[in-house]
Structure formats: structure tokens, C-alpha cells
Amino acid sequence: MPEHHLPRIPVALSSSSVYPLGVAETFSTAEDLGYDGVEIMVTHRAETQQASVLNEHSWRFGLPVLSIHAPTLLLTQQVWGSAEDKLWKSAELARGVECGVVVAHPPFRWQGNYAVRFPELVDEIEERTGVVIAVENMYPWRAGGREAKMYLPHWNPVPFGYRHVTWDFSHAATAEDDSYENMKALGSRLRHVHLTDGWSNGFKDDHLVPGHGNQRVQEAMQLIADPEFGDGGFQGAVAVEVSTRAARNKVGERERMLAESLAFAREHLGQQG
């Protein structure tokens, strides 16, 4: 793999931001707009699961894969077998593309033994592969004015003992949580960021362009840009994960949204000029 020269906090484009387009379009869009790399969300598409394919695109477009998103969504329950296998295979894929971070959702309560031993499994995978498993904050599921307890032990990983965490602004908005305060509390445990935004409506996961919701995204970006953040500076990447599906029939609108998101990141990480 070629050597990539990255800023202290690189900004990646998530493949979910170009959905329903594929891996090639993710790399192409990232190159065109000036991103530092990409995040690949593993789905049912074979191209997202194969290190050889991802490495070919990485070489072709001159961009590294900076993170792998494990197929831990409800929509990817059929990908890569058991819940435990999903994590192991995601870590192996990360190693295959020379990427050090896997993003994983906390387990659902109904996932039995996997849910119970999830923290232990995360530690085991990290120790055996050298790949970081950064557990992502989610949000409570609400119906009829009541909250369904879907995740074990909780949708917010911050109060628990995970060594590495991914913070998602849209999920925080849905949870009616404060991203700035949570990221500050995480400190050096914050290993990855999904840059997006949302409205604190309690039920809809918006994944808006940053600055278009009510999360404290600007302040949070400035927080992690501080070299003193987390006792030595933020050690991860920021991945733009915004929903552009509504723009699919508007020529150039997806690219405009993703360019705006990148400009937001560059400005508030102090990378302009």
C-alpha cells in the first residue's frame, strides 16, 4: 500500500454518505472533493467485504481506508454470519486494508450470550488483532410515549468501560443528548467521530449536514482540534456520515452537501488556510 500523508485529524467520507452508490463512487467523490480518506460500511455488497477490492480502489484514487463500519445494523443482520463473527471479520478486513479502527454498534438485548460478553469480546479482538473496536453511541427506541430498552447495557457507551468509543452527532440528537459534554467526558477514549447533525426530536435519526441541526457540532470539533484534548490530542479520524438520499435526483446536490460537510470540518478543526 502506498504511504499517505494525512493531517493530524484526517477527514474521511463514509460510503453511507453516497448510498445507494457503491465503493468506487465513494472513493471517486472523496478524491474529487478533497477528503483525506474513506470509511467503508460493510453491507451485503461483496465489494464492501473484500480487502483486495478496497485496496485496488485505494491505490487507484490515492486515498486510504481510515475506518471499517462493522455490519451491526439491523439491515445487515444476514451479513457475515453470527454477531461475533461480524466483529472478527471486520477486524480482519481492517487489517487487510491497513486500517486501525472498526466502528461497531452496542449489542441488542436479544442477542443473548453475545450481548452479555460483548465488552469481553471487544477486548479480546483488540488484543489479538491490534485493531481498535470503537463502540458507537446509539439512541433509545421510543413508541407510544415509552422507551424500549433495545441495547445492552445501554445505548450510550460513555458511562461504561469501553476503551474506545465512536461519537455520532445525529444519534446524540435523536437521544436528546449533548455531544459536546459527552465528547469532553470521553477524553482519550474518543477514538472516532461521525460528523453529521440532527434535531433533538426524540425519534428521527436525521444525519443532516453539520450545522443544519441543533447539536453543538462546531464547539465539539474545536474541542477535539485542541492539541491538549484527551491528554495528548485526539488520536482518531472524523468521518462525514450524512444522508444524501433525498438529493439523488438533483444534479450536483449530493456533491454540494458533501463539500459543505468537508468545509465545515476543515474550518472547525483549524485546517483551512
Short mmCIF file of N, CA and C in Angstrom, two decimals, residues 14-156:
data_model
loop_
_atom_site.label_atom_id
_atom_site.label_comp_id
_atom_site.label_asym_id
_atom_site.label_seq_id
_atom_site.Cartn_x
_atom_site.Cartn_y
_atom_site.Cartn_z
N SER A 14 -17.68 8.69 4.52
CA SER A 14 -18.30 7.38 4.72
C SER A 14 -19.02 6.94 3.46
N SER A 15 -18.90 5.66 3.14
CA SER A 15 -19.62 5.12 1.97
C SER A 15 -21.12 5.25 2.15
N SER A 16 -21.60 5.34 3.40
CA SER A 16 -23.04 5.51 3.62
C SER A 16 -23.52 6.87 3.13
N SER A 17 -22.60 7.84 2.98
CA SER A 17 -22.97 9.18 2.53
C SER A 17 -23.25 9.26 1.04
N VAL A 18 -22.88 8.21 0.29
CA VAL A 18 -23.18 8.22 -1.15
C VAL A 18 -24.21 7.14 -1.50
N TYR A 19 -24.74 6.46 -0.49
CA TYR A 19 -25.75 5.41 -0.72
C TYR A 19 -26.90 5.99 -1.56
N PRO A 20 -27.39 5.23 -2.58
CA PRO A 20 -27.14 3.82 -2.87
C PRO A 20 -25.97 3.54 -3.81
N LEU A 21 -25.13 4.54 -4.06
CA LEU A 21 -23.95 4.30 -4.89
C LEU A 21 -22.96 3.43 -4.13
N GLY A 22 -21.93 2.96 -4.84
CA GLY A 22 -21.05 1.96 -4.27
C GLY A 22 -19.68 2.46 -3.86
N VAL A 23 -18.76 1.50 -3.72
CA VAL A 23 -17.42 1.77 -3.23
C VAL A 23 -16.65 2.67 -4.20
N ALA A 24 -16.70 2.37 -5.50
CA ALA A 24 -15.96 3.18 -6.47
C ALA A 24 -16.42 4.63 -6.41
N GLU A 25 -17.72 4.84 -6.30
CA GLU A 25 -18.26 6.20 -6.23
C GLU A 25 -17.84 6.90 -4.93
N THR A 26 -17.71 6.12 -3.85
CA THR A 26 -17.25 6.70 -2.59
C THR A 26 -15.84 7.25 -2.74
N PHE A 27 -14.94 6.43 -3.27
CA PHE A 27 -13.55 6.87 -3.47
C PHE A 27 -13.48 8.03 -4.46
N SER A 28 -14.23 7.93 -5.56
CA SER A 28 -14.19 8.97 -6.58
C SER A 28 -14.67 10.30 -6.04
N THR A 29 -15.79 10.27 -5.30
CA THR A 29 -16.33 11.50 -4.72
C THR A 29 -15.37 12.08 -3.70
N ALA A 30 -14.80 11.22 -2.87
CA ALA A 30 -13.84 11.67 -1.86
C ALA A 30 -12.63 12.34 -2.51
N GLU A 31 -12.13 11.75 -3.58
CA GLU A 31 -10.99 12.34 -4.28
C GLU A 31 -11.37 13.68 -4.89
N ASP A 32 -12.49 13.74 -5.57
CA ASP A 32 -12.92 14.97 -6.24
C ASP A 32 -13.08 16.13 -5.27
N LEU A 33 -13.60 15.84 -4.07
CA LEU A 33 -13.92 16.90 -3.12
C LEU A 33 -12.76 17.24 -2.19
N GLY A 34 -11.75 16.38 -2.15
CA GLY A 34 -10.58 16.68 -1.33
C GLY A 34 -10.57 16.07 0.05
N TYR A 35 -11.31 14.98 0.23
CA TYR A 35 -11.26 14.26 1.51
C TYR A 35 -9.91 13.56 1.68
N ASP A 36 -9.60 13.21 2.92
CA ASP A 36 -8.32 12.56 3.22
C ASP A 36 -8.37 11.05 3.10
N GLY A 37 -9.57 10.47 3.09
CA GLY A 37 -9.73 9.03 3.02
C GLY A 37 -11.19 8.67 3.05
N VAL A 38 -11.48 7.39 3.28
CA VAL A 38 -12.87 6.93 3.28
C VAL A 38 -13.12 6.02 4.48
N GLU A 39 -14.39 5.93 4.85
CA GLU A 39 -14.86 4.90 5.77
C GLU A 39 -15.76 3.97 4.98
N ILE A 40 -15.56 2.68 5.13
CA ILE A 40 -16.37 1.71 4.40
C ILE A 40 -17.35 1.03 5.36
N MET A 41 -18.63 1.18 5.07
CA MET A 41 -19.65 0.45 5.82
C MET A 41 -19.86 -0.90 5.14
N VAL A 42 -19.61 -1.97 5.87
CA VAL A 42 -19.78 -3.31 5.32
C VAL A 42 -21.28 -3.61 5.19
N THR A 43 -21.70 -4.00 3.99
CA THR A 43 -23.09 -4.32 3.71
C THR A 43 -23.17 -5.67 3.01
N HIS A 44 -24.34 -5.96 2.43
CA HIS A 44 -24.49 -7.19 1.67
C HIS A 44 -23.71 -7.17 0.36
N ARG A 45 -23.24 -6.01 -0.07
CA ARG A 45 -22.49 -5.90 -1.31
C ARG A 45 -21.08 -6.48 -1.13
N ALA A 46 -20.70 -7.39 -2.00
CA ALA A 46 -19.41 -8.07 -1.88
C ALA A 46 -18.25 -7.08 -1.92
N GLU A 47 -18.38 -6.01 -2.67
CA GLU A 47 -17.28 -5.05 -2.81
C GLU A 47 -16.89 -4.40 -1.48
N THR A 48 -17.83 -4.34 -0.54
CA THR A 48 -17.52 -3.73 0.77
C THR A 48 -16.85 -4.72 1.71
N GLN A 49 -16.79 -5.99 1.31
CA GLN A 49 -16.30 -7.04 2.19
C GLN A 49 -14.92 -7.55 1.82
N GLN A 50 -14.37 -7.09 0.71
CA GLN A 50 -13.15 -7.68 0.18
C GLN A 50 -11.99 -6.70 0.23
N ALA A 51 -10.96 -7.05 0.98
CA ALA A 51 -9.79 -6.18 1.12
C ALA A 51 -9.13 -5.93 -0.23
N SER A 52 -9.10 -6.93 -1.10
CA SER A 52 -8.44 -6.76 -2.40
C SER A 52 -9.13 -5.68 -3.23
N VAL A 53 -10.45 -5.66 -3.19
CA VAL A 53 -11.21 -4.64 -3.94
C VAL A 53 -10.96 -3.26 -3.35
N LEU A 54 -11.02 -3.17 -2.03
CA LEU A 54 -10.82 -1.87 -1.38
C LEU A 54 -9.40 -1.37 -1.59
N ASN A 55 -8.42 -2.27 -1.55
CA ASN A 55 -7.04 -1.86 -1.77
C ASN A 55 -6.81 -1.39 -3.21
N GLU A 56 -7.49 -2.02 -4.15
CA GLU A 56 -7.37 -1.59 -5.54
C GLU A 56 -7.90 -0.17 -5.71
N HIS A 57 -9.04 0.11 -5.12
CA HIS A 57 -9.60 1.46 -5.19
C HIS A 57 -8.73 2.47 -4.44
N SER A 58 -8.19 2.04 -3.31
CA SER A 58 -7.32 2.92 -2.54
C SER A 58 -6.09 3.32 -3.36
N TRP A 59 -5.50 2.35 -4.05
CA TRP A 59 -4.35 2.63 -4.90
C TRP A 59 -4.74 3.53 -6.08
N ARG A 60 -5.88 3.21 -6.69
CA ARG A 60 -6.32 3.94 -7.88
C ARG A 60 -6.60 5.40 -7.57
N PHE A 61 -7.24 5.67 -6.44
CA PHE A 61 -7.65 7.04 -6.12
C PHE A 61 -6.70 7.74 -5.15
N GLY A 62 -5.72 7.01 -4.65
CA GLY A 62 -4.74 7.63 -3.77
C GLY A 62 -5.27 8.00 -2.40
N LEU A 63 -6.27 7.24 -1.93
CA LEU A 63 -6.89 7.54 -0.64
C LEU A 63 -6.93 6.28 0.24
N PRO A 64 -6.59 6.40 1.51
CA PRO A 64 -6.63 5.23 2.39
C PRO A 64 -8.03 4.97 2.92
N VAL A 65 -8.26 3.74 3.32
CA VAL A 65 -9.43 3.41 4.12
C VAL A 65 -9.05 3.71 5.57
N LEU A 66 -9.77 4.62 6.20
CA LEU A 66 -9.43 5.06 7.55
C LEU A 66 -10.25 4.35 8.63
N SER A 67 -11.37 3.74 8.23
CA SER A 67 -12.19 3.02 9.20
C SER A 67 -13.11 2.05 8.48
N ILE A 68 -13.44 0.98 9.17
CA ILE A 68 -14.40 -0.01 8.71
C ILE A 68 -15.59 0.01 9.66
N HIS A 69 -16.79 0.11 9.10
CA HIS A 69 -18.00 0.06 9.92
C HIS A 69 -18.54 -1.37 9.86
N ALA A 70 -18.50 -2.06 10.99
CA ALA A 70 -18.97 -3.44 11.03
C ALA A 70 -20.44 -3.54 10.67
N PRO A 71 -20.87 -4.68 10.11
CA PRO A 71 -22.28 -4.84 9.71
C PRO A 71 -23.17 -5.19 10.91
N THR A 72 -23.24 -4.25 11.87
CA THR A 72 -24.00 -4.49 13.09
C THR A 72 -25.35 -3.78 13.09
N LEU A 73 -25.77 -3.26 11.95
CA LEU A 73 -27.09 -2.66 11.83
C LEU A 73 -28.15 -3.75 11.68
N LEU A 74 -29.39 -3.40 11.96
CA LEU A 74 -30.48 -4.36 11.75
C LEU A 74 -30.55 -4.80 10.30
N LEU A 75 -30.27 -3.87 9.38
CA LEU A 75 -30.38 -4.18 7.95
C LEU A 75 -29.27 -5.09 7.45
N THR A 76 -28.23 -5.28 8.26
CA THR A 76 -27.12 -6.14 7.82
C THR A 76 -26.98 -7.37 8.71
N GLN A 77 -28.07 -7.80 9.31
CA GLN A 77 -28.02 -8.96 10.20
C GLN A 77 -27.65 -10.25 9.47
N GLN A 78 -27.86 -10.30 8.17
CA GLN A 78 -27.55 -11.51 7.40
C GLN A 78 -26.13 -11.52 6.85
N VAL A 79 -25.39 -10.47 7.10
CA VAL A 79 -24.02 -10.37 6.57
C VAL A 79 -23.02 -10.99 7.54
N TRP A 80 -22.20 -11.89 7.05
CA TRP A 80 -21.08 -12.46 7.80
C TRP A 80 -21.49 -13.27 9.03
N GLY A 81 -22.62 -13.91 8.96
CA GLY A 81 -22.96 -14.89 9.99
C GLY A 81 -23.32 -14.30 11.34
N SER A 82 -22.79 -14.92 12.39
CA SER A 82 -23.16 -14.55 13.76
C SER A 82 -22.66 -13.17 14.12
N ALA A 83 -23.23 -12.62 15.17
CA ALA A 83 -22.83 -11.29 15.62
C ALA A 83 -21.34 -11.27 15.98
N GLU A 84 -20.86 -12.31 16.60
CA GLU A 84 -19.45 -12.38 16.97
C GLU A 84 -18.57 -12.45 15.73
N ASP A 85 -18.98 -13.26 14.75
CA ASP A 85 -18.22 -13.35 13.50
C ASP A 85 -18.11 -12.00 12.80
N LYS A 86 -19.16 -11.20 12.88
CA LYS A 86 -19.14 -9.88 12.24
C LYS A 86 -17.99 -9.03 12.76
N LEU A 87 -17.77 -9.07 14.07
CA LEU A 87 -16.69 -8.27 14.65
C LEU A 87 -15.32 -8.81 14.26
N TRP A 88 -15.16 -10.13 14.34
CA TRP A 88 -13.87 -10.72 13.97
C TRP A 88 -13.54 -10.45 12.49
N LYS A 89 -14.53 -10.64 11.63
CA LYS A 89 -14.28 -10.44 10.19
C LYS A 89 -14.05 -8.98 9.86
N SER A 90 -14.71 -8.10 10.58
CA SER A 90 -14.48 -6.66 10.37
C SER A 90 -13.06 -6.29 10.76
N ALA A 91 -12.58 -6.86 11.87
CA ALA A 91 -11.21 -6.59 12.29
C ALA A 91 -10.21 -7.14 11.28
N GLU A 92 -10.48 -8.32 10.73
CA GLU A 92 -9.59 -8.90 9.72
C GLU A 92 -9.61 -8.06 8.45
N LEU A 93 -10.78 -7.56 8.07
CA LEU A 93 -10.86 -6.68 6.90
C LEU A 93 -10.05 -5.41 7.15
N ALA A 94 -10.17 -4.86 8.36
CA ALA A 94 -9.40 -3.66 8.69
C ALA A 94 -7.90 -3.92 8.57
N ARG A 95 -7.47 -5.07 9.06
CA ARG A 95 -6.05 -5.41 8.92
C ARG A 95 -5.67 -5.55 7.45
N GLY A 96 -6.58 -6.11 6.65
CA GLY A 96 -6.29 -6.32 5.23
C GLY A 96 -6.15 -5.04 4.44
N VAL A 97 -6.74 -3.96 4.93
CA VAL A 97 -6.63 -2.67 4.24
C VAL A 97 -5.73 -1.71 5.03
N GLU A 98 -5.04 -2.26 6.03
CA GLU A 98 -4.11 -1.48 6.85
C GLU A 98 -4.81 -0.31 7.53
N CYS A 99 -5.96 -0.63 8.09
CA CYS A 99 -6.78 0.36 8.78
C CYS A 99 -6.88 -0.06 10.24
N GLY A 100 -6.80 0.89 11.17
CA GLY A 100 -6.71 0.53 12.56
C GLY A 100 -7.98 0.61 13.37
N VAL A 101 -9.11 0.95 12.73
CA VAL A 101 -10.33 1.20 13.51
C VAL A 101 -11.54 0.50 12.89
N VAL A 102 -12.31 -0.17 13.74
CA VAL A 102 -13.60 -0.72 13.36
C VAL A 102 -14.67 -0.05 14.23
N VAL A 103 -15.71 0.45 13.58
CA VAL A 103 -16.85 1.03 14.28
C VAL A 103 -17.89 -0.07 14.47
N ALA A 104 -18.40 -0.20 15.70
CA ALA A 104 -19.41 -1.23 15.98
C ALA A 104 -20.48 -0.67 16.89
N HIS A 105 -21.72 -1.04 16.63
CA HIS A 105 -22.82 -0.65 17.50
C HIS A 105 -22.84 -1.51 18.75
N PRO A 106 -23.35 -0.99 19.87
CA PRO A 106 -23.53 -1.84 21.04
C PRO A 106 -24.53 -2.95 20.74
N PRO A 107 -24.48 -4.06 21.45
CA PRO A 107 -25.35 -5.20 21.12
C PRO A 107 -26.80 -4.96 21.50
N PHE A 108 -27.69 -5.62 20.75
CA PHE A 108 -29.11 -5.63 21.11
C PHE A 108 -29.31 -6.61 22.27
N ARG A 109 -30.26 -6.31 23.12
CA ARG A 109 -30.51 -7.16 24.28
C ARG A 109 -30.86 -8.59 23.88
N TRP A 110 -31.54 -8.74 22.74
CA TRP A 110 -31.99 -10.07 22.33
C TRP A 110 -30.88 -10.92 21.73
N GLN A 111 -29.64 -10.41 21.68
CA GLN A 111 -28.55 -11.17 21.09
C GLN A 111 -27.86 -12.11 22.08
N GLY A 112 -28.52 -12.38 23.21
CA GLY A 112 -28.11 -13.44 24.12
C GLY A 112 -26.70 -13.33 24.65
N ASN A 113 -25.96 -14.44 24.53
CA ASN A 113 -24.62 -14.51 25.09
C ASN A 113 -23.69 -13.47 24.49
N TYR A 114 -23.85 -13.19 23.20
CA TYR A 114 -23.04 -12.15 22.54
C TYR A 114 -23.21 -10.82 23.24
N ALA A 115 -24.45 -10.46 23.57
CA ALA A 115 -24.71 -9.19 24.24
C ALA A 115 -24.07 -9.17 25.63
N VAL A 116 -24.15 -10.27 26.34
CA VAL A 116 -23.61 -10.34 27.70
C VAL A 116 -22.09 -10.21 27.70
N ARG A 117 -21.44 -10.91 26.76
CA ARG A 117 -19.97 -10.91 26.76
C ARG A 117 -19.36 -9.93 25.77
N PHE A 118 -20.15 -9.00 25.26
CA PHE A 118 -19.67 -8.05 24.26
C PHE A 118 -18.43 -7.28 24.72
N PRO A 119 -18.42 -6.68 25.92
CA PRO A 119 -17.20 -5.95 26.34
C PRO A 119 -15.96 -6.84 26.37
N GLU A 120 -16.13 -8.07 26.85
CA GLU A 120 -15.01 -9.02 26.88
C GLU A 120 -14.55 -9.37 25.47
N LEU A 121 -15.50 -9.56 24.55
CA LEU A 121 -15.18 -9.88 23.17
C LEU A 121 -14.41 -8.74 22.51
N VAL A 122 -14.86 -7.51 22.74
CA VAL A 122 -14.18 -6.34 22.18
C VAL A 122 -12.73 -6.31 22.64
N ASP A 123 -12.50 -6.53 23.93
CA ASP A 123 -11.13 -6.54 24.45
C ASP A 123 -10.30 -7.65 23.81
N GLU A 124 -10.90 -8.83 23.64
CA GLU A 124 -10.18 -9.96 23.05
C GLU A 124 -9.78 -9.67 21.61
N ILE A 125 -10.71 -9.12 20.83
CA ILE A 125 -10.41 -8.83 19.41
C ILE A 125 -9.32 -7.77 19.32
N GLU A 126 -9.40 -6.75 20.15
CA GLU A 126 -8.38 -5.70 20.12
C GLU A 126 -7.00 -6.27 20.45
N GLU A 127 -6.94 -7.12 21.45
CA GLU A 127 -5.66 -7.67 21.87
C GLU A 127 -5.07 -8.63 20.84
N ARG A 128 -5.92 -9.40 20.17
CA ARG A 128 -5.43 -10.41 19.24
C ARG A 128 -5.14 -9.85 17.85
N THR A 129 -5.82 -8.78 17.46
CA THR A 129 -5.64 -8.24 16.11
C THR A 129 -4.91 -6.91 16.06
N GLY A 130 -4.88 -6.19 17.17
CA GLY A 130 -4.29 -4.85 17.16
C GLY A 130 -5.19 -3.80 16.56
N VAL A 131 -6.42 -4.18 16.24
CA VAL A 131 -7.40 -3.25 15.67
C VAL A 131 -8.29 -2.71 16.78
N VAL A 132 -8.52 -1.42 16.76
CA VAL A 132 -9.39 -0.77 17.74
C VAL A 132 -10.86 -1.03 17.38
N ILE A 133 -11.66 -1.46 18.35
CA ILE A 133 -13.11 -1.57 18.17
C ILE A 133 -13.73 -0.38 18.90
N ALA A 134 -14.19 0.60 18.15
CA ALA A 134 -14.74 1.83 18.73
C ALA A 134 -16.26 1.74 18.77
N VAL A 135 -16.80 1.56 19.97
CA VAL A 135 -18.23 1.33 20.15
C VAL A 135 -18.99 2.64 20.00
N GLU A 136 -20.01 2.62 19.15
CA GLU A 136 -20.72 3.84 18.77
C GLU A 136 -21.92 4.12 19.68
N ASN A 137 -22.10 5.40 20.01
CA ASN A 137 -23.32 5.79 20.73
C ASN A 137 -24.54 5.61 19.83
N MET A 138 -25.62 5.11 20.40
CA MET A 138 -26.87 4.96 19.66
C MET A 138 -27.93 5.87 20.29
N TYR A 139 -29.17 5.40 20.40
CA TYR A 139 -30.24 6.22 20.95
C TYR A 139 -31.38 5.31 21.39
N PRO A 140 -32.20 5.77 22.32
CA PRO A 140 -33.32 4.94 22.77
C PRO A 140 -34.39 4.83 21.69
N TRP A 141 -35.04 3.70 21.63
CA TRP A 141 -36.16 3.49 20.72
C TRP A 141 -37.44 3.81 21.49
N ARG A 142 -38.26 4.67 20.93
CA ARG A 142 -39.47 5.09 21.62
C ARG A 142 -40.70 4.75 20.79
N ALA A 143 -41.74 4.33 21.49
CA ALA A 143 -43.01 4.01 20.82
C ALA A 143 -44.14 4.24 21.82
N GLY A 144 -45.14 4.97 21.38
CA GLY A 144 -46.29 5.22 22.23
C GLY A 144 -45.94 5.95 23.51
N GLY A 145 -44.92 6.80 23.43
CA GLY A 145 -44.51 7.55 24.60
C GLY A 145 -43.65 6.78 25.58
N ARG A 146 -43.29 5.54 25.23
CA ARG A 146 -42.47 4.72 26.12
C ARG A 146 -41.15 4.38 25.44
N GLU A 147 -40.13 4.17 26.25
CA GLU A 147 -38.82 3.81 25.73
C GLU A 147 -38.61 2.31 25.81
N ALA A 148 -38.25 1.71 24.67
CA ALA A 148 -37.94 0.28 24.63
C ALA A 148 -36.44 0.10 24.87
N LYS A 149 -36.09 -0.74 25.80
CA LYS A 149 -34.68 -0.96 26.13
C LYS A 149 -34.09 -1.96 25.14
N MET A 150 -33.50 -1.43 24.07
CA MET A 150 -33.03 -2.27 22.98
C MET A 150 -31.58 -2.71 23.11
N TYR A 151 -30.75 -1.91 23.79
CA TYR A 151 -29.32 -2.17 23.82
C TYR A 151 -28.86 -2.61 25.21
N LEU A 152 -27.81 -3.44 25.23
CA LEU A 152 -27.23 -3.91 26.48
C LEU A 152 -25.76 -3.48 26.53
N PRO A 153 -25.31 -2.84 27.60
CA PRO A 153 -26.13 -2.44 28.75
C PRO A 153 -26.93 -1.17 28.52
N HIS A 154 -26.59 -0.40 27.45
CA HIS A 154 -27.25 0.88 27.24
C HIS A 154 -26.91 1.36 25.84
N TRP A 155 -27.70 2.35 25.35
CA TRP A 155 -27.43 2.91 24.03
C TRP A 155 -26.25 3.89 24.05
N ASN A 156 -25.91 4.40 25.23
CA ASN A 156 -24.80 5.34 25.34
C ASN A 156 -23.60 4.64 25.97
#
